[in-house]
CSV table of C-alpha atoms and ligand atoms in Angstrom, one decimal:
chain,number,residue,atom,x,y,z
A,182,UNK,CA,-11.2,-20.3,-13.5
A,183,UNK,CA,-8.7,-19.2,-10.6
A,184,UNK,CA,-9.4,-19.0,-7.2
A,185,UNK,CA,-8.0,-16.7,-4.9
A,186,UNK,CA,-8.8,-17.1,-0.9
A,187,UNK,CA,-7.9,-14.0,1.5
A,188,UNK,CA,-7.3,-15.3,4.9
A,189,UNK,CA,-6.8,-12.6,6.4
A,190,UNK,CA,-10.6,-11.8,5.9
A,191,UNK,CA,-11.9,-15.7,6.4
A,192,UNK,CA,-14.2,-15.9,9.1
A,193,UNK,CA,-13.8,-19.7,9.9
A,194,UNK,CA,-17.2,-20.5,9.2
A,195,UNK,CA,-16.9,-23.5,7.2
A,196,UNK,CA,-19.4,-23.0,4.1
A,197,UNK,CA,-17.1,-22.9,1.3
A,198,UNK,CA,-15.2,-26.8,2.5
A,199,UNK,CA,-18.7,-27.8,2.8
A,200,UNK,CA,-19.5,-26.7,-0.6
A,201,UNK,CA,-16.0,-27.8,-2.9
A,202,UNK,CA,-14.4,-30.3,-0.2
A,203,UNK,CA,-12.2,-30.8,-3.4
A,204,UNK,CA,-11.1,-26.7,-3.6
A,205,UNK,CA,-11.4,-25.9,-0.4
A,206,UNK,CA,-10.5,-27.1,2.8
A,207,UNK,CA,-9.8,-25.7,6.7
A,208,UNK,CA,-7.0,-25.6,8.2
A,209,UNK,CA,-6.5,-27.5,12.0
A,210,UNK,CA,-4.8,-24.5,13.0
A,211,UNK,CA,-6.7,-21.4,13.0
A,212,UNK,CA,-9.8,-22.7,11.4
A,213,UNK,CA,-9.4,-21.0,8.2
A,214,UNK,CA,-10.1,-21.8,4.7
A,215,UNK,CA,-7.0,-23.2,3.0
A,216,UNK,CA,-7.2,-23.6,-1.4
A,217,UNK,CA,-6.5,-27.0,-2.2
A,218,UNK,CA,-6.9,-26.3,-5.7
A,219,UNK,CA,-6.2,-22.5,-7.3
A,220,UNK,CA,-7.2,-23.9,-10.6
A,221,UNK,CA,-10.0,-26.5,-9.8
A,222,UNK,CA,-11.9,-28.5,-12.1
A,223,UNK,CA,-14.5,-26.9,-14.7
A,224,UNK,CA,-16.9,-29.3,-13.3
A,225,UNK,CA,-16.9,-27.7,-10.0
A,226,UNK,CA,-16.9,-24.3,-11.6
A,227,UNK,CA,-20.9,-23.6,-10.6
A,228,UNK,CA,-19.9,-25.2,-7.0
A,229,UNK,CA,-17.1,-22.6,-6.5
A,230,UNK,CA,-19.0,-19.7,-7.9
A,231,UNK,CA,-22.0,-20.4,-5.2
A,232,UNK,CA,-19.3,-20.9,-2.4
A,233,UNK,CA,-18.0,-17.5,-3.2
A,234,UNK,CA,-21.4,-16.0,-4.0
A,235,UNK,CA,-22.1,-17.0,-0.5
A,236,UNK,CA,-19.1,-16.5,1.5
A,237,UNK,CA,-19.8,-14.5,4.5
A,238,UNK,CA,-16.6,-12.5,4.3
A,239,UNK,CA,-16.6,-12.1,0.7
A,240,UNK,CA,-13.2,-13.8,1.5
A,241,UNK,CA,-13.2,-15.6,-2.5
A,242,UNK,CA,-12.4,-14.6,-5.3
A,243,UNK,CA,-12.3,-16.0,-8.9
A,244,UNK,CA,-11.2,-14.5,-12.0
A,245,UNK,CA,-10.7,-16.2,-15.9
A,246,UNK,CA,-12.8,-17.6,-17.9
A,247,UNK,CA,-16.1,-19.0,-16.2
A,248,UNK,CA,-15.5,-17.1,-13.0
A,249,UNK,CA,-18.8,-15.6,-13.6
A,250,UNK,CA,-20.8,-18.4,-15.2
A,251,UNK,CA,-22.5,-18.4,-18.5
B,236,SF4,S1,-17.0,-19.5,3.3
B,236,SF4,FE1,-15.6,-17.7,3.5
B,236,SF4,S2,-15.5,-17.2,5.7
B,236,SF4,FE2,-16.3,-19.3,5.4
B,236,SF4,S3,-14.5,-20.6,5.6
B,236,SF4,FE3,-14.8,-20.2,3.4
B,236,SF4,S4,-13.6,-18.4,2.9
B,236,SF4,FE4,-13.8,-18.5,5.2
């Protein structure tokens, strides 16, 4: 799985660091998401799915192999 974040289209609102703390995380500055892992563990894989099944801004994105769960 990959993991793309748009920024531009975050909203701030936290969800998806609260999720995957070890993909995702927020940045000091502006409050936005910041990837800390484009490629994150397949253990995580169901985590990051419902983060971006549930992002607000439809701000995630995945592609590759188990982007869209089994
Ligand atoms: S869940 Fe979406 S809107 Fe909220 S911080 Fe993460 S990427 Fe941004």
């Amino acid at each position: 799985m990959e993991v793309h974040v748009d920024r531009g289209r975050c909203a701030g609102s936290g969800l998806c660091m609260s999720y995957v703390p070890a993909v995702f995380d927020q940045s000091e500055d502006d409050g936005k998401v910041l990837l800390k892992a484009a490629r994150p563990e397949p253990g995580t894989a169901a985590a990051v799915r419902g983060a971006a099944a549930r992002c607000p801004a439809g701000a995630i994105t995945l592609s590759g192999g188990d982007a869209h769960g089994r």
